[in-house]
XYZ file of N, CA and C in Angstrom:
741
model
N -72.431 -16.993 -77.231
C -71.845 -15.901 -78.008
C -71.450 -14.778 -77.057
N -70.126 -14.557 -77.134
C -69.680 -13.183 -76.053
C -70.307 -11.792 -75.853
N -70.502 -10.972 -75.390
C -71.428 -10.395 -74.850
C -70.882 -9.180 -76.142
N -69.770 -9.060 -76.547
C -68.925 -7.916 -77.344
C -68.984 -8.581 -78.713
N -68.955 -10.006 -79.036
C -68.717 -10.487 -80.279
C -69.996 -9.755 -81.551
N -70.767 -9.625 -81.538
C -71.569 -8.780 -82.228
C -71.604 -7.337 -82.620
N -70.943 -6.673 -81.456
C -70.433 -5.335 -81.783
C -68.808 -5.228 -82.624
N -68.420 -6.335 -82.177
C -66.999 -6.526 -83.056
C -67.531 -6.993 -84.729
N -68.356 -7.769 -84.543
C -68.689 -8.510 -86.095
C -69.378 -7.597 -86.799
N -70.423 -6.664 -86.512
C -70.875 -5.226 -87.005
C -70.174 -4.415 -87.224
N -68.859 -4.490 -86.540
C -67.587 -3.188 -87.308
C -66.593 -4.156 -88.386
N -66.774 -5.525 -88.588
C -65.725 -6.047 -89.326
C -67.036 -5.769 -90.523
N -67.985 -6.154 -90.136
C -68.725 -6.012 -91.734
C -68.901 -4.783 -92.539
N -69.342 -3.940 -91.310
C -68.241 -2.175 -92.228
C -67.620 -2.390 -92.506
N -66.994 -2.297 -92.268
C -65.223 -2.353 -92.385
C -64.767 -3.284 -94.158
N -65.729 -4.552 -94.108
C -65.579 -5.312 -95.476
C -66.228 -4.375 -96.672
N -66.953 -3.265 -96.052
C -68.324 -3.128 -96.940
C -67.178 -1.461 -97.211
N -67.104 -1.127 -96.341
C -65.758 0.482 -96.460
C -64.667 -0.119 -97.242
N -63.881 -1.211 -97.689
C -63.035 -1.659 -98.208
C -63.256 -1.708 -99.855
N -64.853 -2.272 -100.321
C -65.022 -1.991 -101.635
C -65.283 -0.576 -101.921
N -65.978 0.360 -101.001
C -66.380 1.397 -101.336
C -65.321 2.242 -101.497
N -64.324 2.051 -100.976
C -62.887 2.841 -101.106
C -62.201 2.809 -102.646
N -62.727 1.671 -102.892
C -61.881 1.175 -104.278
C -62.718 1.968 -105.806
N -64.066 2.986 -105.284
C -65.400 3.033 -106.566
C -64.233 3.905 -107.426
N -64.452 4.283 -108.284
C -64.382 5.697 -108.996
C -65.681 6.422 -109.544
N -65.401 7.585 -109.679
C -66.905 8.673 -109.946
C -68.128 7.843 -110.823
N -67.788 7.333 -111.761
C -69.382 6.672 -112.284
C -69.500 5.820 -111.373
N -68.801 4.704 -110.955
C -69.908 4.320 -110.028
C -70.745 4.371 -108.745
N -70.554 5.470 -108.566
C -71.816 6.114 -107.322
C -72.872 5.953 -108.006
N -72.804 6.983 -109.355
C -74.218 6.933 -110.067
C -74.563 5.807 -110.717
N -74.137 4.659 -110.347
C -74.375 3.331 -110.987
C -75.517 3.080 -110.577
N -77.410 2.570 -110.832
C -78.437 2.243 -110.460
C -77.690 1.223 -109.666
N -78.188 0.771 -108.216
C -78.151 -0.005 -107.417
C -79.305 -0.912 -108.005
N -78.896 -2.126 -106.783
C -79.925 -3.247 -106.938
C -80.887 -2.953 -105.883
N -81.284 -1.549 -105.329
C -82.337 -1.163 -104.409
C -82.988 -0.263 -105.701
N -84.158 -0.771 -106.204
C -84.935 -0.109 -106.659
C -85.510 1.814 -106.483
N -84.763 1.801 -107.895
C -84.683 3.902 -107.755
C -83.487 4.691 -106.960
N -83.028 3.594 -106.724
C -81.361 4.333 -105.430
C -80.302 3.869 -106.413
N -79.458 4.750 -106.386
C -77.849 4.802 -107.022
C -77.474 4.161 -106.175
N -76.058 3.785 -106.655
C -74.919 3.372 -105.323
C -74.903 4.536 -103.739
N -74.565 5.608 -104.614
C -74.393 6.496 -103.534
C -75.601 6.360 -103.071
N -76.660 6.597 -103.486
C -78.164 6.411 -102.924
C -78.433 5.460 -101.624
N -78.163 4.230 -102.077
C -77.868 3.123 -100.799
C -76.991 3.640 -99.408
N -75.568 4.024 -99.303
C -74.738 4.506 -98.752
C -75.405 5.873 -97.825
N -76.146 6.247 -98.624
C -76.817 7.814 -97.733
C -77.799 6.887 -97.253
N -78.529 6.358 -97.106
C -79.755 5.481 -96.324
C -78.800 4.868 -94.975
N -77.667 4.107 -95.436
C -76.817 3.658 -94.636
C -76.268 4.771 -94.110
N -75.733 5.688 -94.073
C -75.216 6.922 -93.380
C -76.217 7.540 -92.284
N -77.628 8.057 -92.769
C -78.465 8.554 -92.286
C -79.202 7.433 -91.167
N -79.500 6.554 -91.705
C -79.795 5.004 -90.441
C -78.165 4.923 -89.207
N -77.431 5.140 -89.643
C -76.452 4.831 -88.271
C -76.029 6.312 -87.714
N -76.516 7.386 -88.109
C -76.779 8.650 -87.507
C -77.634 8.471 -86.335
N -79.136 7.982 -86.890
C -80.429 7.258 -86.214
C -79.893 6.968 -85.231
N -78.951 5.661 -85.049
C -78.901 4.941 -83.750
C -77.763 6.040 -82.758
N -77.344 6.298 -83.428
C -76.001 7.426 -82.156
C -77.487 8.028 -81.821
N -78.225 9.140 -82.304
C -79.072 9.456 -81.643
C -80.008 9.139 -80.281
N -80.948 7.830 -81.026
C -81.409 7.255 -80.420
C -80.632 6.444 -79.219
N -79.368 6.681 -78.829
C -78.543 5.170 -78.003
C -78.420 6.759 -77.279
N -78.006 7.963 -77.630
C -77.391 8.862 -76.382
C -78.716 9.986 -76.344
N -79.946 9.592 -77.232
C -81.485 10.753 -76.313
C -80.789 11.871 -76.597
N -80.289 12.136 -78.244
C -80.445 13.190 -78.457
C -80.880 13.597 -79.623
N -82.064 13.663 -79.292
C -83.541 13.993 -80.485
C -84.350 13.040 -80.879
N -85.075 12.690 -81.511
C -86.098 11.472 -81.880
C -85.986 11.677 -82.879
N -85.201 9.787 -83.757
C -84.978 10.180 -84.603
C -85.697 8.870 -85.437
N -86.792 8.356 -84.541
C -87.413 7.392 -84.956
C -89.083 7.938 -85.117
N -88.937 9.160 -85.721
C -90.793 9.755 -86.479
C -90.943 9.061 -87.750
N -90.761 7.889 -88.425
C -90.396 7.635 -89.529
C -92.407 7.572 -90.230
N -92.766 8.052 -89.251
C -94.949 7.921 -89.536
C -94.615 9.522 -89.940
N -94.071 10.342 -90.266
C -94.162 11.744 -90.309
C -93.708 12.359 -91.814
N -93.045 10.994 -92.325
C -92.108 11.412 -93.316
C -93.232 10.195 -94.553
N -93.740 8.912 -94.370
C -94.422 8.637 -95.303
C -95.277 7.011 -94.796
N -96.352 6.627 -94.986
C -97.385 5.682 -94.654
C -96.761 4.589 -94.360
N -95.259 4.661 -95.015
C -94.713 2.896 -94.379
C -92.998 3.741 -94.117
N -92.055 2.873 -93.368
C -90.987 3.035 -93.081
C -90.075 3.394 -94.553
N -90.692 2.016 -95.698
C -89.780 2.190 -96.715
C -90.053 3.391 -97.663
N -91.858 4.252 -97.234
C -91.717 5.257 -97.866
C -90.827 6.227 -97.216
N -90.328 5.864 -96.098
C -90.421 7.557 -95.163
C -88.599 7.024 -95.465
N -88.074 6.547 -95.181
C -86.740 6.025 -96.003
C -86.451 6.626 -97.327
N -87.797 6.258 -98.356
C -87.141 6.747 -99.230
C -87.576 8.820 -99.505
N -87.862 8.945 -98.914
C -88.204 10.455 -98.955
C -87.294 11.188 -97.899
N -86.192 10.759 -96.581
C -84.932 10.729 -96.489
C -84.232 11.106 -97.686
N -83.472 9.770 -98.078
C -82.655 9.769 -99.170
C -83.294 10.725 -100.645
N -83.974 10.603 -100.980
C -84.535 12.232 -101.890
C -84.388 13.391 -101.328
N -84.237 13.863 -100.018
C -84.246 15.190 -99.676
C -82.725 15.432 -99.530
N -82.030 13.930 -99.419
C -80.865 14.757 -98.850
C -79.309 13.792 -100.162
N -79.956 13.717 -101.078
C -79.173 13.160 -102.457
C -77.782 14.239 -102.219
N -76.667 13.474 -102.867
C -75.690 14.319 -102.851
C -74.177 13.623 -103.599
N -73.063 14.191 -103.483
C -71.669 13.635 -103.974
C -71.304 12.146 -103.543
N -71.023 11.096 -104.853
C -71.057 10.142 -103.786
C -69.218 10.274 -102.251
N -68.622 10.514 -102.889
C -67.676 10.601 -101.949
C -67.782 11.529 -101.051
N -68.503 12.224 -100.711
C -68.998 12.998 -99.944
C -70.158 12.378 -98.645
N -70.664 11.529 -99.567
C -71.527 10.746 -98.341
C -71.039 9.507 -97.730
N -69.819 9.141 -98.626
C -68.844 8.157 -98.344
C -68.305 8.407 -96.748
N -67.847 9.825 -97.163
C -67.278 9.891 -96.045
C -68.279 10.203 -94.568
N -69.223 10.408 -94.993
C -70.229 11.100 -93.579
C -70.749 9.355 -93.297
N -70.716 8.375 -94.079
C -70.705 7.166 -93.741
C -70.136 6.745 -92.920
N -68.409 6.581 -93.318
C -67.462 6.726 -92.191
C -67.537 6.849 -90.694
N -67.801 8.105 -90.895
C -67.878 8.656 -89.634
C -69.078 8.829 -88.907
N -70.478 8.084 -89.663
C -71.307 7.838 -88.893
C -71.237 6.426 -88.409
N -71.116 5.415 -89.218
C -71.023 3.870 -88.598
C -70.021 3.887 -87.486
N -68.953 4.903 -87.246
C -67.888 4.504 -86.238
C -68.713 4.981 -85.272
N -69.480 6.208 -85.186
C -69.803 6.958 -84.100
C -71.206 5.393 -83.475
N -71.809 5.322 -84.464
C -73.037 4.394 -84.164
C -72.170 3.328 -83.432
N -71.342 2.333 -83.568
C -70.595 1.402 -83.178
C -70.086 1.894 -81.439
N -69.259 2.893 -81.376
C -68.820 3.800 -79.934
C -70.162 3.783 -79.256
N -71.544 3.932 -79.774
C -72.228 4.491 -79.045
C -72.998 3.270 -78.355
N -73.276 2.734 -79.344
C -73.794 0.685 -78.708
C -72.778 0.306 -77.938
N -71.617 0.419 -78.205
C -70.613 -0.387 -77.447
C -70.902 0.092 -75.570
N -71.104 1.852 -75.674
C -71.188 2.517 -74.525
C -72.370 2.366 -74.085
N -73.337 1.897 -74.731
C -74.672 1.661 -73.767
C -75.266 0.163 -73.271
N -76.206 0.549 -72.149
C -76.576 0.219 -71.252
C -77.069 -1.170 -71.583
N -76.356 -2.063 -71.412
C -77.297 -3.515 -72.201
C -78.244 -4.014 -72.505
N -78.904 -4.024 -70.922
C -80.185 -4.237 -70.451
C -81.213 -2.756 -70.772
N -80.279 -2.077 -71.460
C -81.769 -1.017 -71.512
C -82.237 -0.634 -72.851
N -83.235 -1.078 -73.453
C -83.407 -1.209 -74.644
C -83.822 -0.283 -75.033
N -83.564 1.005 -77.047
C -83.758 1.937 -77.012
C -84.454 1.807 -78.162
N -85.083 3.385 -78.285
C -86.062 3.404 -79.321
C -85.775 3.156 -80.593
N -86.320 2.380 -81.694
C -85.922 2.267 -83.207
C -87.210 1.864 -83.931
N -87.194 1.962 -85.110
C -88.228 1.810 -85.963
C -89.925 1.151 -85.475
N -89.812 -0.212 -85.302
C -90.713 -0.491 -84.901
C -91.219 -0.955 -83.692
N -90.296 -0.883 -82.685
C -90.115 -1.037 -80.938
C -88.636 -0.859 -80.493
N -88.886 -0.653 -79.193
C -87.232 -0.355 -78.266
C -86.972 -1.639 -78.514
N -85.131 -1.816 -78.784
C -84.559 -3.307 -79.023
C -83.325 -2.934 -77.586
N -82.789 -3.313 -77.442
C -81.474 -3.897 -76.713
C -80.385 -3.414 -77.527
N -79.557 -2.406 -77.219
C -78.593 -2.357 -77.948
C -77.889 -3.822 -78.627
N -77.526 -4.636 -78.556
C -77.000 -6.016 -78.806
C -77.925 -5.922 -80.167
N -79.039 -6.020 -80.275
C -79.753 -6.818 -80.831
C -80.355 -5.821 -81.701
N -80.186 -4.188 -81.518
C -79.839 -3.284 -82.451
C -78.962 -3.097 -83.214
N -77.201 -3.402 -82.452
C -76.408 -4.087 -83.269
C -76.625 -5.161 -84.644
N -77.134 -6.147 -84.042
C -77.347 -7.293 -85.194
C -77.939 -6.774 -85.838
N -79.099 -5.980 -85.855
C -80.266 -5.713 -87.105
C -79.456 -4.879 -87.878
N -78.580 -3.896 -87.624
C -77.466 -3.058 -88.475
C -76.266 -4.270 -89.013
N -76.054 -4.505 -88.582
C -75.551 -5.570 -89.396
C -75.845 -6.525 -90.171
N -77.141 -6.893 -89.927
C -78.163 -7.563 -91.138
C -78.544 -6.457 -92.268
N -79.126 -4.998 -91.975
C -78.966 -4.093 -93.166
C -77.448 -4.087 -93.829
N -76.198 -3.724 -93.495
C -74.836 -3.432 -94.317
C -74.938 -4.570 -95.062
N -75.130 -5.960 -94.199
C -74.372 -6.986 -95.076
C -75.673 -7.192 -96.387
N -76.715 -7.011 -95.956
C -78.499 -7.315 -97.667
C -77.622 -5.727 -98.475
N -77.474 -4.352 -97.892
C -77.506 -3.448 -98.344
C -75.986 -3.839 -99.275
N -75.074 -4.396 -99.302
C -73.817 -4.038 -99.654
C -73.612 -5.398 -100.883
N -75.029 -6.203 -101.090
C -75.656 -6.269 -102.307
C -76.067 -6.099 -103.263
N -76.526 -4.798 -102.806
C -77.349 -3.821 -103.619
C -75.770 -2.908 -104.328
N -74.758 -2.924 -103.737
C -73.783 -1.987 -104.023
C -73.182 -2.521 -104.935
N -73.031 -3.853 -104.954
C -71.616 -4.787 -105.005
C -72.367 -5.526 -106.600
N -73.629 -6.608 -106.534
C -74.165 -6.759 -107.349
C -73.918 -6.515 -108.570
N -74.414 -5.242 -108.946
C -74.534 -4.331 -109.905
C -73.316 -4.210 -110.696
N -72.351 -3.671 -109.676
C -70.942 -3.039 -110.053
C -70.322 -4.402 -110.491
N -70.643 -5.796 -110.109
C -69.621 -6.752 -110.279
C -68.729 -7.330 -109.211
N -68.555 -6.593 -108.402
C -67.786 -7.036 -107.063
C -68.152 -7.884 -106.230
N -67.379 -9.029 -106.439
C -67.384 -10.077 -105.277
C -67.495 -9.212 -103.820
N -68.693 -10.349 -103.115
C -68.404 -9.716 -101.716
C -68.809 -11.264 -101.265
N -67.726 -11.828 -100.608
C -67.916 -13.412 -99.548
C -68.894 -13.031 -98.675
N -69.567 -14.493 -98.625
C -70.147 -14.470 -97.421
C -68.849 -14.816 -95.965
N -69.736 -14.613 -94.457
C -68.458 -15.161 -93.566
C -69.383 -15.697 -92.311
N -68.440 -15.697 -91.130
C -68.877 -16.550 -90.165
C -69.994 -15.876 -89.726
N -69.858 -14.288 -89.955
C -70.916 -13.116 -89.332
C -72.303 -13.130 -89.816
N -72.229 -14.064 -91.061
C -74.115 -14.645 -91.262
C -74.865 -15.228 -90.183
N -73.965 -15.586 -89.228
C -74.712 -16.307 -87.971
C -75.391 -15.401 -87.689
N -75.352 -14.346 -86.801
C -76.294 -12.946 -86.342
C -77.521 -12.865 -87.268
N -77.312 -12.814 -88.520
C -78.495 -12.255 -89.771
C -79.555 -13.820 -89.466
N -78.703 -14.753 -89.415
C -79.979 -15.940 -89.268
C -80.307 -16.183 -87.964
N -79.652 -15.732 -87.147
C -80.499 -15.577 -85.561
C -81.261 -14.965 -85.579
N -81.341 -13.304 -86.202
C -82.061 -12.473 -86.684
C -83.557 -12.656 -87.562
N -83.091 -13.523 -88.401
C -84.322 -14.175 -89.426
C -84.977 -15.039 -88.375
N -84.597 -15.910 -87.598
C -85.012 -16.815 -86.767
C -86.353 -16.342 -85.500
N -85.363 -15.480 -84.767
C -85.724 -14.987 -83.965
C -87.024 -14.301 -84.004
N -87.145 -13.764 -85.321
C -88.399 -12.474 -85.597
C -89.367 -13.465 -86.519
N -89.658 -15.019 -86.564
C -90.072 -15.855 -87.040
C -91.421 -15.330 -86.291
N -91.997 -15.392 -85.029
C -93.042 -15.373 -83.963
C -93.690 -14.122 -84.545
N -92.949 -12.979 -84.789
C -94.136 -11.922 -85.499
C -94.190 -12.020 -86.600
N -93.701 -12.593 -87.398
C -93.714 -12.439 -88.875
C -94.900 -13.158 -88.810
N -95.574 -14.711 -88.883
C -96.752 -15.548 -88.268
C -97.742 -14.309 -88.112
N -97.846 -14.019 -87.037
C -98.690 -13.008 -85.962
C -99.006 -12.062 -87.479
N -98.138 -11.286 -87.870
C -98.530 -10.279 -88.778
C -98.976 -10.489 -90.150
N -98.954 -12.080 -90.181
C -99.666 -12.846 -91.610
C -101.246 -13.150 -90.689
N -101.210 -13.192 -89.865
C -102.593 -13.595 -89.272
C -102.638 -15.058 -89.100
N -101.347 -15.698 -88.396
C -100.918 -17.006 -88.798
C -100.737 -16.753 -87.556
N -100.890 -18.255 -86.590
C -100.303 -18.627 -85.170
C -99.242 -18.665 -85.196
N -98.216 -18.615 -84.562
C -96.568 -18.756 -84.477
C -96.310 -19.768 -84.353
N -95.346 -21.049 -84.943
C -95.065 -22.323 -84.810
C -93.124 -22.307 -84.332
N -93.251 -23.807 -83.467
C -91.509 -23.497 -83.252
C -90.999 -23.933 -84.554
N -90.025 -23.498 -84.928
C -88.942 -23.729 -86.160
C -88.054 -23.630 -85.897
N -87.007 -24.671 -85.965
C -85.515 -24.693 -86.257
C -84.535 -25.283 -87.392
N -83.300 -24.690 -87.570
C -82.877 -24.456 -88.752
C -81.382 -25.077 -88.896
N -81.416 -26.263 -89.541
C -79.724 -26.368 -89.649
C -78.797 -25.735 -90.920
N -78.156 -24.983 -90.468
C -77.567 -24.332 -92.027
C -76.351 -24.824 -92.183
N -75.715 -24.757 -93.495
C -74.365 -25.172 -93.380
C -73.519 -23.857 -93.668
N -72.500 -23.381 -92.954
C -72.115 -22.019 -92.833
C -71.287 -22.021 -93.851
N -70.526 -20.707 -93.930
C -69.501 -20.627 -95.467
C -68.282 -21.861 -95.243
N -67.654 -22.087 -93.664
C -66.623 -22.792 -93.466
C -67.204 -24.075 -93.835
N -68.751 -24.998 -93.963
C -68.484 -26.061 -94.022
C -69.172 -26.285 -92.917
N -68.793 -26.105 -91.977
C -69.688 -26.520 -90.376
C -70.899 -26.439 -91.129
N -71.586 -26.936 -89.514
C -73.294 -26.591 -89.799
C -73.426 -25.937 -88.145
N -74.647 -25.085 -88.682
C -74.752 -23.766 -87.931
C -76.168 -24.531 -87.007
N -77.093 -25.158 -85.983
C -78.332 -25.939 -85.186
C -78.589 -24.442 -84.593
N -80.125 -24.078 -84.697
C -80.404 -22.446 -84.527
C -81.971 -23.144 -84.421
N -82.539 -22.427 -83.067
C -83.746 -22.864 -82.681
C -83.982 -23.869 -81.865
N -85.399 -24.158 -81.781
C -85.794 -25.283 -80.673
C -85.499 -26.278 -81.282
N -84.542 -27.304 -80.653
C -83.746 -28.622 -80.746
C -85.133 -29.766 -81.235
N -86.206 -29.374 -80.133
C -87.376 -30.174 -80.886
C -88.064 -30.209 -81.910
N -87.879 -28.767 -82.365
C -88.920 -28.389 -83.404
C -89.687 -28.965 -84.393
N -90.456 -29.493 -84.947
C -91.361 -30.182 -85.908
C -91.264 -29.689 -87.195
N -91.050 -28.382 -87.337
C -90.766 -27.642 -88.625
C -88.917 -27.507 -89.126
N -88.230 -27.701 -89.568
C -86.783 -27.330 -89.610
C -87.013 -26.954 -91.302
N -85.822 -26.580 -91.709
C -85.262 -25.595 -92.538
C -83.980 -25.978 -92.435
N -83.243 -26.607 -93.802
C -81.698 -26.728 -94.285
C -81.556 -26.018 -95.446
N -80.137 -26.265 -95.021
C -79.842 -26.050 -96.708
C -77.966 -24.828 -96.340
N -77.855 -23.977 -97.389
C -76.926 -23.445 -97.008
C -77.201 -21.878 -96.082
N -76.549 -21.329 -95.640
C -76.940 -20.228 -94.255
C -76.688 -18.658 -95.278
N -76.445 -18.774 -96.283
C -76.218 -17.957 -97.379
C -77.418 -17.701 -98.260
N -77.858 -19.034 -98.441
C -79.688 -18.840 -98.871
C -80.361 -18.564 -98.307
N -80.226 -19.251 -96.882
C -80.999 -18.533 -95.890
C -81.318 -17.396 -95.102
N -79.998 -16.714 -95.185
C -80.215 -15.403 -94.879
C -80.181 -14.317 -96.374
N -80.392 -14.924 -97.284
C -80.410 -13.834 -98.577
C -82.419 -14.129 -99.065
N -82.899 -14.963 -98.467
C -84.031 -14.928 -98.337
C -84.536 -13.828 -97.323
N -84.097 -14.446 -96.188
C -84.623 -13.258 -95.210
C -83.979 -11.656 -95.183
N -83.032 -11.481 -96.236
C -83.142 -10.246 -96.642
C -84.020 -10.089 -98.121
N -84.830 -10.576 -98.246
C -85.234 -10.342 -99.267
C -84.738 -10.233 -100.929
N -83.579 -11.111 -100.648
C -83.032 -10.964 -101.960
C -82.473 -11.774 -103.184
N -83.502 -12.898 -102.266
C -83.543 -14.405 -103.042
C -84.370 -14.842 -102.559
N -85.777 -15.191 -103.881
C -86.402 -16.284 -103.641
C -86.505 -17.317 -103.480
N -87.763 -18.456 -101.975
C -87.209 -19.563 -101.853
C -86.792 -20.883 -102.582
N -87.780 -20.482 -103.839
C -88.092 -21.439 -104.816
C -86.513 -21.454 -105.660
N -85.649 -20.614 -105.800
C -83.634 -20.185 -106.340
C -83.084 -20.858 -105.656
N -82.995 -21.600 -104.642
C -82.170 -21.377 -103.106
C -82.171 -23.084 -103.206
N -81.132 -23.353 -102.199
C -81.162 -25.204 -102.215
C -81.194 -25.369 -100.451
N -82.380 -24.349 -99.860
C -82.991 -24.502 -98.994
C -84.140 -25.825 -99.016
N -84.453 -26.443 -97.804
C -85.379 -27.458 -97.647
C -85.740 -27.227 -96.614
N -87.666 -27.291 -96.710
C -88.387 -27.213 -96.071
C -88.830 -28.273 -95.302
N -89.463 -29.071 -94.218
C -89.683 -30.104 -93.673
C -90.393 -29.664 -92.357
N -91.791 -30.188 -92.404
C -92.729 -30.018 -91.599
C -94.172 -29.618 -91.633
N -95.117 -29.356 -91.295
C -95.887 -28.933 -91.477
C -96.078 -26.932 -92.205
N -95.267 -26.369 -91.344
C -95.574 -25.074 -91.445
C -94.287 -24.747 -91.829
N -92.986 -25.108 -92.051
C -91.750 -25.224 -92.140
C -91.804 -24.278 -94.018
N -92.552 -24.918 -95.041
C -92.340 -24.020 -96.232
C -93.292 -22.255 -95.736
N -94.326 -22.034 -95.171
C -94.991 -20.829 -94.105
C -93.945 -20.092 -93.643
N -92.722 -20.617 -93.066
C -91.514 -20.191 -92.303
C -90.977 -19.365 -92.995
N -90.416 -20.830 -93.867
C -89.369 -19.974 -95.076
C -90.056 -18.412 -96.183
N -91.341 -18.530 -96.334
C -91.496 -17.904 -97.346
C -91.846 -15.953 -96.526
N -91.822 -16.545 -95.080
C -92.379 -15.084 -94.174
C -90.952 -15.050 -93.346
N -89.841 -15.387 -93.755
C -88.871 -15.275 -93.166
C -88.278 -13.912 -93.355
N -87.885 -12.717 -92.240
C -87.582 -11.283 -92.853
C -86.504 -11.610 -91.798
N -84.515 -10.795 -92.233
C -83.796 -10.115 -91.428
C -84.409 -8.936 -90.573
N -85.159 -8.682 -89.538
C -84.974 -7.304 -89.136
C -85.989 -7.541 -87.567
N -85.305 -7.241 -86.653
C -86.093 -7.549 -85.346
C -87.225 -6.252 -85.205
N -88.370 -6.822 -84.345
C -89.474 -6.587 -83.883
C -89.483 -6.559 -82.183
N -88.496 -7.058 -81.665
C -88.651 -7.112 -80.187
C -87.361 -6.909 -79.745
């Protein structure tokens, strides 16, 4: 995968996700989202205020990863963010805008090899990239859902299930579970099939790469999904499978 293709596929998925949001009219900001207690606009300011975060954090100017200061878990201190700073939805539309472009300029401009501070450890810009792009594309669910709007899946699910894949080893660890290898054949939106993981693995995971990464965003259970498990620890996998890196 090219060293830029991820920072390009993180601005096309804005970019898909800025295309419906362009189209709302005034009720539906205040439409309840499919994020529990968040409006449309509600979602969009989380997304605005998170890619503020990374321009910060990528150019060291301010710490903007205290998220222990604001409430006992990330998703409280998230949601006590978005309560303090509620507002117009086209108004945060636009500070959206112009925060995902700035966040995008600012990964693109940093240092590859030098990995920066975020939620729960310094990542690699690259691989800070992907995890923002695994939030737009679960988050623009929550938008789209609700309202009715088709949103395709595309080739850019690859990243979100490298993502799910990859963060397999702590997810284990943080169940109090040993880490097992797992690999995953998915079949992508085109039809291909997507081979992700150790080629040997004993545990694998099929099925389509759309279930599979709407699991590991949390937004389909495995038992819905025409995912298949195979192996010993392989259904363990699937059910502790999360989008969002740890390393």
């Amino acid at each position: 995968m090219a060293h830029t293709e991820v920072f390009d596929d993180l601005e096309a998925e804005q970019q898909q996700l800025e295309t419906v949001l362009a189209g709302l009219g005034p009720a539906d900001w205040a439409t309840p989202s499919a994020a529990a207690g968040w409006s449309v606009a509600d979602v969009l300011l989380h997304l605005a205020q998170t890619e503020e975060a990374v321009t910060a954090t990528v150019s060291e100017q301010g710490d903007p990863v205290r998220w222990h200061e604001l409430g006992a878990t990330v998703d409280e201190a998230m949601g006590a963010l978005v309560e303090a700073e509620r507002g117009d939805g086209p108004e945060i539309f636009a500070r959206w805008r112009v925060a995902r472009r700035e966040s995008v300029a600012a990964l693109r401009a940093a240092d590859p090899a030098r990995p920066v501070r975020w939620v729960a450890t310094p990542l690699k810009p690259r691989t800070l990239a992907t995890t923002r792009l695994a939030e737009h594309w679960a988050h623009a669910f929550d938008i789209t859902v609700p309202l009715g709007i088709d949103y395709p899946d595309t080739a850019r699910l690859r990243h979100v299930a490298w993502l799910g894949l990859s963060t397999l080893p702590y997810a284990f660890r943080l169940a109090g579970l040993p880490p097992v290898a797992v690999r995953a054949e998915l079949t992508a939106p085109d039809g291909s099939t997507w081979h992700l993981g150790d080629p040997s693995a004993g545990n694998v995971i099929t099925g389509p790469a759309g279930d599979f990464c709407r699991v590991g965003a949390q937004r389909l259970p495995p038992a819905d999904t025409k995912l298949e498990a195979t192996g010993p620890d392989a259904a363990s996998a699937l059910r502790l499978l999360r989008n969002y890196a740890v390393s």
